[in-house]
PDB file of C-alpha atoms in Angstrom:
ATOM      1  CA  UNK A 614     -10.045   0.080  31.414  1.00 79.00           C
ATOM      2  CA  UNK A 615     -12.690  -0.896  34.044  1.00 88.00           C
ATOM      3  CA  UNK A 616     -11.615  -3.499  36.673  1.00 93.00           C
ATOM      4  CA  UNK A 617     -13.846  -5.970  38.803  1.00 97.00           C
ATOM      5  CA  UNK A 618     -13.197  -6.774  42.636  1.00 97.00           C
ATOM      6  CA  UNK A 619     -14.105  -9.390  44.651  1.00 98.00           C
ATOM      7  CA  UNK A 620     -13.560  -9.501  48.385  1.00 97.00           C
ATOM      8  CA  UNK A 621     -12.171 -11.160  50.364  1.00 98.00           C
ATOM      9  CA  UNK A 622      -9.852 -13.231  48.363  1.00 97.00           C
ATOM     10  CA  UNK A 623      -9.890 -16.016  51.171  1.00 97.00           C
ATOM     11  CA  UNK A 624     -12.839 -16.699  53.576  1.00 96.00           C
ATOM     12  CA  UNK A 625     -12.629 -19.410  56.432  1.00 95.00           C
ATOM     13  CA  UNK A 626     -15.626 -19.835  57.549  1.00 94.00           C
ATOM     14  CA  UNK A 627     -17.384 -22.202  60.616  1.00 94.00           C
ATOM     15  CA  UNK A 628     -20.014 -24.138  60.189  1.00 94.00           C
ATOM     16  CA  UNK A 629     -23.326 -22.908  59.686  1.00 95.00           C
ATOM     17  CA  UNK A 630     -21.950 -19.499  59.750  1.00 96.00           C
ATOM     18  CA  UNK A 631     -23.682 -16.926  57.454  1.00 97.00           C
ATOM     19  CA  UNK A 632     -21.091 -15.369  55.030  1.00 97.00           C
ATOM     20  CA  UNK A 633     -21.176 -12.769  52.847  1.00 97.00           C
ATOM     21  CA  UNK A 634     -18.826 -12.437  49.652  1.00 98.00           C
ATOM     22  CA  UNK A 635     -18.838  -8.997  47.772  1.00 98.00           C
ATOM     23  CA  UNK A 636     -18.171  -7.849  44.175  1.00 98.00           C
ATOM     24  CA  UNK A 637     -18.140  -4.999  42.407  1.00 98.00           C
ATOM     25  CA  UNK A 638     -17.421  -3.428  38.823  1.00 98.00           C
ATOM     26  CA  UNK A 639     -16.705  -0.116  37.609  1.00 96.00           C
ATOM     27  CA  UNK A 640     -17.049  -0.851  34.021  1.00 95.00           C
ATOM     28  CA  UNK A 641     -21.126   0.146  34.301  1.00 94.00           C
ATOM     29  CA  UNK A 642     -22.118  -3.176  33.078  1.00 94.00           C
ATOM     30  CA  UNK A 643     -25.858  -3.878  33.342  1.00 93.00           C
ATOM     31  CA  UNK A 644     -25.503  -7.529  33.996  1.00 94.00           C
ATOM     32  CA  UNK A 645     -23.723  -9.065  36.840  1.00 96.00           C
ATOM     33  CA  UNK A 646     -23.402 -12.988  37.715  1.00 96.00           C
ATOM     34  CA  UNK A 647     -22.248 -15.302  40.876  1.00 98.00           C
ATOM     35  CA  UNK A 648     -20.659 -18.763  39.894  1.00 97.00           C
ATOM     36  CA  UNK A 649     -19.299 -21.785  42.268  1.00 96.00           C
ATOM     37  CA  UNK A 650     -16.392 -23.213  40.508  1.00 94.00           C
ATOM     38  CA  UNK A 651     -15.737 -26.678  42.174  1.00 91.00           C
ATOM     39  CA  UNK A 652     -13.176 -29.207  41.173  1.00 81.00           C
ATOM     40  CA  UNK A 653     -14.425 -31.432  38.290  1.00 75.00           C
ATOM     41  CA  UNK A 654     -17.999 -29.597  38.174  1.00 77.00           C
ATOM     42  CA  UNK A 655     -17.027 -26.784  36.268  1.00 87.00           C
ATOM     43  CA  UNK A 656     -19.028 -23.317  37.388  1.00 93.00           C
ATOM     44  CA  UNK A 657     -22.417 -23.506  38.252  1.00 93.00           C
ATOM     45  CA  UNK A 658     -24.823 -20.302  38.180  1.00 94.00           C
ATOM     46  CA  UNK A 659     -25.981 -18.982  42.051  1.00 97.00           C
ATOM     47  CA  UNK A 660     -27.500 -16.039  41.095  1.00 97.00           C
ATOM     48  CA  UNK A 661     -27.769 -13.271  38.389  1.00 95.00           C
ATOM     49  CA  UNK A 662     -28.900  -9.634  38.354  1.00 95.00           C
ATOM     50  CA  UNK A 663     -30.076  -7.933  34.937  1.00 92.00           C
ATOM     51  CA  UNK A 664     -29.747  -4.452  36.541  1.00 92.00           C
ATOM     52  CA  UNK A 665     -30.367  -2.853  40.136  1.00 94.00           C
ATOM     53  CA  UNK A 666     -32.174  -4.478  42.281  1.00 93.00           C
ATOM     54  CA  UNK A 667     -33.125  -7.486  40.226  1.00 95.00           C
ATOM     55  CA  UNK A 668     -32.329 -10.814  41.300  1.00 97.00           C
ATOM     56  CA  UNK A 669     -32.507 -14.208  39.085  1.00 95.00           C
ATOM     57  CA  UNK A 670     -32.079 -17.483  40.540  1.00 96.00           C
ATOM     58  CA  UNK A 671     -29.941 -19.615  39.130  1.00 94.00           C
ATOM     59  CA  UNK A 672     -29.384 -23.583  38.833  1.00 90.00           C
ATOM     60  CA  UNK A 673     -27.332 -23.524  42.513  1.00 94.00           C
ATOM     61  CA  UNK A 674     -29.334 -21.030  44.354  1.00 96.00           C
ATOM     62  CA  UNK A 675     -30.830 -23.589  47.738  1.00 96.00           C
ATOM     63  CA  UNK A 676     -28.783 -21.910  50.628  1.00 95.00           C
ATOM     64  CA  UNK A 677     -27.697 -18.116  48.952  1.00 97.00           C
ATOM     65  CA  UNK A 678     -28.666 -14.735  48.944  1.00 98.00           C
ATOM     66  CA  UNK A 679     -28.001 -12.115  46.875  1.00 98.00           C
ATOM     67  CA  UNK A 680     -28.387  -8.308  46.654  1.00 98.00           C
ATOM     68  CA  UNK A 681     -27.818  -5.654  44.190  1.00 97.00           C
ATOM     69  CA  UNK A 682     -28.751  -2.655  45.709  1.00 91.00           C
ATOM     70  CA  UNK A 683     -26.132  -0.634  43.348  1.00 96.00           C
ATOM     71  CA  UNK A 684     -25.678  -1.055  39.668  1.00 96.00           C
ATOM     72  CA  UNK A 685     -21.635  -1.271  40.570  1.00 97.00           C
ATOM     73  CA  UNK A 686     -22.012  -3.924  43.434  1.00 98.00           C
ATOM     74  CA  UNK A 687     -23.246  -7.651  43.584  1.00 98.00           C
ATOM     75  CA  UNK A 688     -23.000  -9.114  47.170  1.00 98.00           C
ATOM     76  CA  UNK A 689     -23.665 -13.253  47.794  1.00 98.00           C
ATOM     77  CA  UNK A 690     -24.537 -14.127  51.104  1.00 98.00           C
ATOM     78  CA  UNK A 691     -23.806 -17.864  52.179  1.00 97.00           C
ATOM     79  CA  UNK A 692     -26.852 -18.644  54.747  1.00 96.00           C
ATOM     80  CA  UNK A 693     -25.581 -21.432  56.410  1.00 95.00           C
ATOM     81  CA  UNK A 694     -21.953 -22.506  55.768  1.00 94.00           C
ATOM     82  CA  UNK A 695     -21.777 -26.457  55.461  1.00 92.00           C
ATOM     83  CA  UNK A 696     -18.727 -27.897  56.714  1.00 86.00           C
ATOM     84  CA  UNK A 697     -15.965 -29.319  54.592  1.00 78.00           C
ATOM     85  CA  UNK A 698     -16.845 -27.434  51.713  1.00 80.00           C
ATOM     86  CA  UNK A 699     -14.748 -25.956  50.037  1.00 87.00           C
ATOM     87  CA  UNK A 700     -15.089 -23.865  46.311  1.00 93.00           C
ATOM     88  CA  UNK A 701     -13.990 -21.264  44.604  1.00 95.00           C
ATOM     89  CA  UNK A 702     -16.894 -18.278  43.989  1.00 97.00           C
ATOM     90  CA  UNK A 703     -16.924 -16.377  40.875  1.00 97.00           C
ATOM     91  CA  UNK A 704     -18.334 -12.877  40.107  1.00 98.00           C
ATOM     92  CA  UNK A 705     -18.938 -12.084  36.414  1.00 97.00           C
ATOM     93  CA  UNK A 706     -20.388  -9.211  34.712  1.00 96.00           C
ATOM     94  CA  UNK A 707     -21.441  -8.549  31.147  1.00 93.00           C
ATOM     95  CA  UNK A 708     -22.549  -5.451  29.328  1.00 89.00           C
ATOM     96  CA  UNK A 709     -25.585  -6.991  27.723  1.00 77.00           C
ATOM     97  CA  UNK A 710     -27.154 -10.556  26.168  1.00 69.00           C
ATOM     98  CA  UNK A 711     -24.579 -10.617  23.392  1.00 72.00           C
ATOM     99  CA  UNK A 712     -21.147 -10.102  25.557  1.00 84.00           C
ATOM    100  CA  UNK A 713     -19.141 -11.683  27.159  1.00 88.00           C
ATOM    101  CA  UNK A 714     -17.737 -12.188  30.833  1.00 93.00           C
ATOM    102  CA  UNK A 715     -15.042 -10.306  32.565  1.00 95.00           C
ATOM    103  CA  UNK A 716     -14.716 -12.550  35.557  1.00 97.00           C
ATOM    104  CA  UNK A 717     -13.052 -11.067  39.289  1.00 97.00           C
ATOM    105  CA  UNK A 718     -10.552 -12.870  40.804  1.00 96.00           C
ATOM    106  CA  UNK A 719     -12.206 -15.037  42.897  1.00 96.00           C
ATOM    107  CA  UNK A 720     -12.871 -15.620  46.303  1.00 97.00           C
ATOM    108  CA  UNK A 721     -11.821 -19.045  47.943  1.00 95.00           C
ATOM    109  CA  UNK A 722     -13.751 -20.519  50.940  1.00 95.00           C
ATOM    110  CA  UNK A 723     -13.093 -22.730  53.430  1.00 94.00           C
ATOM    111  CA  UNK A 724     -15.387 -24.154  55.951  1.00 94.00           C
ATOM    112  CA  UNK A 725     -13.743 -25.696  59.358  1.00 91.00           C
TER     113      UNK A 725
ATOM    114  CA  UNK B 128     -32.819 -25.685  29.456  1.00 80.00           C
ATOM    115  CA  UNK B 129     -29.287 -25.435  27.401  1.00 86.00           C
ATOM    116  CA  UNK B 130     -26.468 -27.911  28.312  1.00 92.00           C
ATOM    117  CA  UNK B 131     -23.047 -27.621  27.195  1.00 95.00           C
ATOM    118  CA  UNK B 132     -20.961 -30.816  27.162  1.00 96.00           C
ATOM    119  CA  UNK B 133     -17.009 -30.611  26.867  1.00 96.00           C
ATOM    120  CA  UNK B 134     -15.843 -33.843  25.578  1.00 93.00           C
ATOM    121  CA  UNK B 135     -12.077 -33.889  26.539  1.00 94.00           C
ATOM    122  CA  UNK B 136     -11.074 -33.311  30.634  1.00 94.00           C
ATOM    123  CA  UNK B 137      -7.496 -33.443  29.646  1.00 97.00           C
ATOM    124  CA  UNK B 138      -5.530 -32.796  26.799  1.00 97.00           C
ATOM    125  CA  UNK B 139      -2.190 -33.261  25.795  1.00 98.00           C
ATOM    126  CA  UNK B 140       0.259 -32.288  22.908  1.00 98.00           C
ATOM    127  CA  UNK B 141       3.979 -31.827  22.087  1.00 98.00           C
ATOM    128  CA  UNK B 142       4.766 -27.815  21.711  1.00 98.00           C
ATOM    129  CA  UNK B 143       4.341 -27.040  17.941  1.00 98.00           C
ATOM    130  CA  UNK B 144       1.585 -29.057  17.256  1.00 98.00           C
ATOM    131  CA  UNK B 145      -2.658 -28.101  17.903  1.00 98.00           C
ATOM    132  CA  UNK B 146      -5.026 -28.913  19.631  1.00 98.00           C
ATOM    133  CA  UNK B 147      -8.785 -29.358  19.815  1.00 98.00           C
ATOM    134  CA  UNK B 148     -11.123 -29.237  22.255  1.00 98.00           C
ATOM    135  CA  UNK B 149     -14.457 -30.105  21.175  1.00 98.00           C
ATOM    136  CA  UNK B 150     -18.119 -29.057  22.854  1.00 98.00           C
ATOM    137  CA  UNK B 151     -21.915 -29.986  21.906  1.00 98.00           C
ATOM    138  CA  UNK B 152     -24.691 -27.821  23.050  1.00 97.00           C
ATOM    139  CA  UNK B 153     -28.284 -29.092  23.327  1.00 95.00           C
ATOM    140  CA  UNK B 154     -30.532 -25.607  22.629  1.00 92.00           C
ATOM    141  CA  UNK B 155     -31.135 -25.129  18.391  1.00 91.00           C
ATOM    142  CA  UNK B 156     -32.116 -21.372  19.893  1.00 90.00           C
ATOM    143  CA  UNK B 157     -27.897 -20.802  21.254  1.00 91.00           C
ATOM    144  CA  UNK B 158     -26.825 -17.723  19.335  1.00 91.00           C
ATOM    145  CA  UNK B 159     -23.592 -17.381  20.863  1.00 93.00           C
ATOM    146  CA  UNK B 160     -20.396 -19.397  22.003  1.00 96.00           C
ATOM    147  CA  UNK B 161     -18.030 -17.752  24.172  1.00 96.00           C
ATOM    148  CA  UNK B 162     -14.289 -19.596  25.350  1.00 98.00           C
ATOM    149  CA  UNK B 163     -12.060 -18.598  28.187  1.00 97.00           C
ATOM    150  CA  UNK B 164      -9.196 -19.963  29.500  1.00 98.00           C
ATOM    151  CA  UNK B 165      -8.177 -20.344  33.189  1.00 96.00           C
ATOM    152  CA  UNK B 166      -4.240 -20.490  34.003  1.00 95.00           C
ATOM    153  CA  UNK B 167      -3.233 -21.998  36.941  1.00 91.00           C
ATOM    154  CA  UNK B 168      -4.361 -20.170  40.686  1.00 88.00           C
ATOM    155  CA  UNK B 169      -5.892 -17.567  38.509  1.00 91.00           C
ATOM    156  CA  UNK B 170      -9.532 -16.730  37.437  1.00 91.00           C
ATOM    157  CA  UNK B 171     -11.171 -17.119  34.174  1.00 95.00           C
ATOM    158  CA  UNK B 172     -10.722 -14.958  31.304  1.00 95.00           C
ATOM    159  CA  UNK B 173     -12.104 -14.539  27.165  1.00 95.00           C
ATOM    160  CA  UNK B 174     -10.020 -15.852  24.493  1.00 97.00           C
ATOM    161  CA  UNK B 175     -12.561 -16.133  21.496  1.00 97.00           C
ATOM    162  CA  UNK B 176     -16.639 -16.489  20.937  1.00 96.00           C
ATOM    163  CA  UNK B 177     -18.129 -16.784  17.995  1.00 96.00           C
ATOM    164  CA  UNK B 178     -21.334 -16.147  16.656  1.00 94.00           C
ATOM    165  CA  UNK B 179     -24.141 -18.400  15.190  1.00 93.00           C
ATOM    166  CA  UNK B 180     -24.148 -15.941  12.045  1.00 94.00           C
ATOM    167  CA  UNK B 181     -20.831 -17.445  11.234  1.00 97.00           C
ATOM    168  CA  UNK B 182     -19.236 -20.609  11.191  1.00 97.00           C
ATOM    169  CA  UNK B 183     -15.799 -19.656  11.654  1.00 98.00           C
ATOM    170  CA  UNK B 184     -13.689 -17.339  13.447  1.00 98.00           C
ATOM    171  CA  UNK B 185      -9.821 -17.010  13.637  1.00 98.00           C
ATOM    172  CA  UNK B 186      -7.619 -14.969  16.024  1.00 97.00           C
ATOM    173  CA  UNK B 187      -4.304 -15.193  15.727  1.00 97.00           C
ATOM    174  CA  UNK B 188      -3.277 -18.972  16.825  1.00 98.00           C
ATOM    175  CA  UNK B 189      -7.194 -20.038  17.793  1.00 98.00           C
ATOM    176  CA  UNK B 190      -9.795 -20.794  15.248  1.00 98.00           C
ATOM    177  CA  UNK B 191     -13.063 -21.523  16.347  1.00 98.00           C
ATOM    178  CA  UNK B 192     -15.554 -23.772  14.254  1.00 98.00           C
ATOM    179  CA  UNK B 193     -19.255 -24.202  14.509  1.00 98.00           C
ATOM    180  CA  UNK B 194     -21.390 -26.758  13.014  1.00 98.00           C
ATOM    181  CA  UNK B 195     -25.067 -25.844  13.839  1.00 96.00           C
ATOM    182  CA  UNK B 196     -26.495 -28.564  12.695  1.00 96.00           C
ATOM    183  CA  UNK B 197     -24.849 -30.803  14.946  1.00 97.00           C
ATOM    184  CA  UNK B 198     -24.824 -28.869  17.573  1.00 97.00           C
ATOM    185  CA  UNK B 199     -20.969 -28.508  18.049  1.00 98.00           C
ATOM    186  CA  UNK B 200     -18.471 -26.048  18.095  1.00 98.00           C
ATOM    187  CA  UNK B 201     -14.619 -26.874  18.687  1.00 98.00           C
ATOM    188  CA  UNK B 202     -11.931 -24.218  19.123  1.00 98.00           C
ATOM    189  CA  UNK B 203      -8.339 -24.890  17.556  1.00 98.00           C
ATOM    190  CA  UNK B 204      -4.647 -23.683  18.873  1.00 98.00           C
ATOM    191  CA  UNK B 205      -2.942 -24.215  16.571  1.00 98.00           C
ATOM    192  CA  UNK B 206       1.624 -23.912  16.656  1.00 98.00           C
ATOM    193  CA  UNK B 207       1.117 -24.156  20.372  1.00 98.00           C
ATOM    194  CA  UNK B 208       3.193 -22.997  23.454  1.00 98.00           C
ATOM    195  CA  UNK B 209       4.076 -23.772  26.749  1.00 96.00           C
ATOM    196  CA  UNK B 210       2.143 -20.667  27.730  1.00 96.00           C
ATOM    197  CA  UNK B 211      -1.325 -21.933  26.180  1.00 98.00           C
ATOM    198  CA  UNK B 212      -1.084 -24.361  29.276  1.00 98.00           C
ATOM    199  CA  UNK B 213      -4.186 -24.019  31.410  1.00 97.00           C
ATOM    200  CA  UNK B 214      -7.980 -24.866  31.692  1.00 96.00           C
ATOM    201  CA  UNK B 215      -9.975 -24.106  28.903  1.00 98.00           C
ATOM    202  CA  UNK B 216     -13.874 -23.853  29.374  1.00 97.00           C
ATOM    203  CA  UNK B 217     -16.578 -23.742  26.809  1.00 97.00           C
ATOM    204  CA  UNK B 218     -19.960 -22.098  26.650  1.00 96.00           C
ATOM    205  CA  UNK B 219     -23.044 -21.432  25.304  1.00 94.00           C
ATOM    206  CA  UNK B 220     -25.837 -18.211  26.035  1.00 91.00           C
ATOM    207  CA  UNK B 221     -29.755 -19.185  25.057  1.00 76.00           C
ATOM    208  CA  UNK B 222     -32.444 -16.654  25.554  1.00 72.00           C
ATOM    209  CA  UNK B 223     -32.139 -12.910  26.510  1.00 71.00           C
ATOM    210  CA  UNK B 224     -31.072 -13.469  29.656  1.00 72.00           C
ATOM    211  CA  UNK B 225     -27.195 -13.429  28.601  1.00 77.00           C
ATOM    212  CA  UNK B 226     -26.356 -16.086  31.188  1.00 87.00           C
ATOM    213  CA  UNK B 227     -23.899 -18.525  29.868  1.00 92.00           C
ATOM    214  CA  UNK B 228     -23.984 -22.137  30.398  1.00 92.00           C
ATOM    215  CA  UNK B 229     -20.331 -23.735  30.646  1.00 94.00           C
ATOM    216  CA  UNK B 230     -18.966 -26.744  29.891  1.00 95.00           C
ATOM    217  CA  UNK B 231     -16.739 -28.815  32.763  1.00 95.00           C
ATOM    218  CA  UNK B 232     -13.842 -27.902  31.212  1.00 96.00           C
ATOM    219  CA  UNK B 233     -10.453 -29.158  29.696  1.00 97.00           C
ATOM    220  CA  UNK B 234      -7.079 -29.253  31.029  1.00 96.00           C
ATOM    221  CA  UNK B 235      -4.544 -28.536  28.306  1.00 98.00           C
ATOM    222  CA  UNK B 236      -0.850 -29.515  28.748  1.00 98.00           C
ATOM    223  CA  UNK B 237       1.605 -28.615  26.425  1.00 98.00           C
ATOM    224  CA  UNK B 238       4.359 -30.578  26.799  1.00 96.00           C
ATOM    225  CA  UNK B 239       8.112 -28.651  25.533  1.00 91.00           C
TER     226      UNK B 239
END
């Protein structure tokens, strides 16, 4: 079975700090996904990537970056932490349009 | 563009009995309806989908129904268990894209 990693599990951040959050997949899934899960808003889409190098913006996008310069790997970069926030990111991938998810861990942030 | 709306935020039942959790999707073109469940400090993962080809699916204690016409589908645990405590999240995929468009989620409790 394939497993998908997100690092690191924690991030503290300061603000306006530029952070980057890092996923990546070994089950050779095409599609890969970045999601902000915050209490009572359910997960939101950053970004998604449809295969290497592509990048999709998604409904959350204003102050990310992504990159997928490797099919395995799908890196979020957070341009200008805000401070007080606080979320949980999630990194998805998916085999195709008719799969489903298999979702990492998650990585927590905090911004001081 | 699609929106998924999960009608309950909390749910709660005696062990033994079910429980529904109900969701309406706006987009006549969503093909496919994916749940997962999120247990507590821990990430999301897939329970059941189901396809708009069909307009029920059963697996094991979950049934999943889908009324296309009104735009809802509702999934079912039936005999439940302490363990099938946890967040339960709803969504739907529109388009080619295979992003999926969740619901806010419910919190189920099953109380012994």
């Amino acid at each position: 079975g394939g497993i998908i990693t997100q690092t690191p599990k924690f991030l503290i951040g300061q603000e306006g700090q530029k952070l980057t959050l890092k996923c990546q997949q070994n089950f050779n899934h095409d599609t890969m996904y970045w999601y902000r899960q915050d209490s009572g808003k359910g997960l939101r889409l950053i970004y998604y990537s449809i295969t290497e190098n592509d990048l999709q913006k998604g409904d959350l996008s204003e102050g990310y970056d992504a990159s997928r310069e490797k099919k395995s790997s799908f890196s979020l970069t957070v341009t200008s932490a805000q401070k007080n926030e606080m979320a949980v990111f999630l990194c998805a991938s998916s085999s195709g349009q008719n799969s489903d998810y298999t979702f990492g861990s998650g990585t927590r942030l905090l911004v001081i | 563009g699609e929106k998924v709306e999960q009608h309950e935020s909390t749910l709660s039942v005696r062990e033994g009995d079910s429980a529904v959790i109900n969701c309406t999707y706006t987009d006549t073109a969503s093909s496919y309806f994916p749940w997962y469940k999120q247990e507590a400090g821990k990430s999301l993962h897939f329970v059941i989908d189901i396809r708009s080809n069909v307009d029920r699916k059963q697996s094991q204690r979950l049934i999943v129904l889908l009324d296309k016409k009104a735009k809802r589908f509702s999934l079912h645990i039936t005999a439940t268990q302490p363990e099938d405590s946890a967040i339960y999240f709803c969504a739907g995929r529109t388009g080619n894209t295979g992003k999926l468009i969740f619901g806010l989620g419910t919190t189920l409790q099953v109380q012994p």
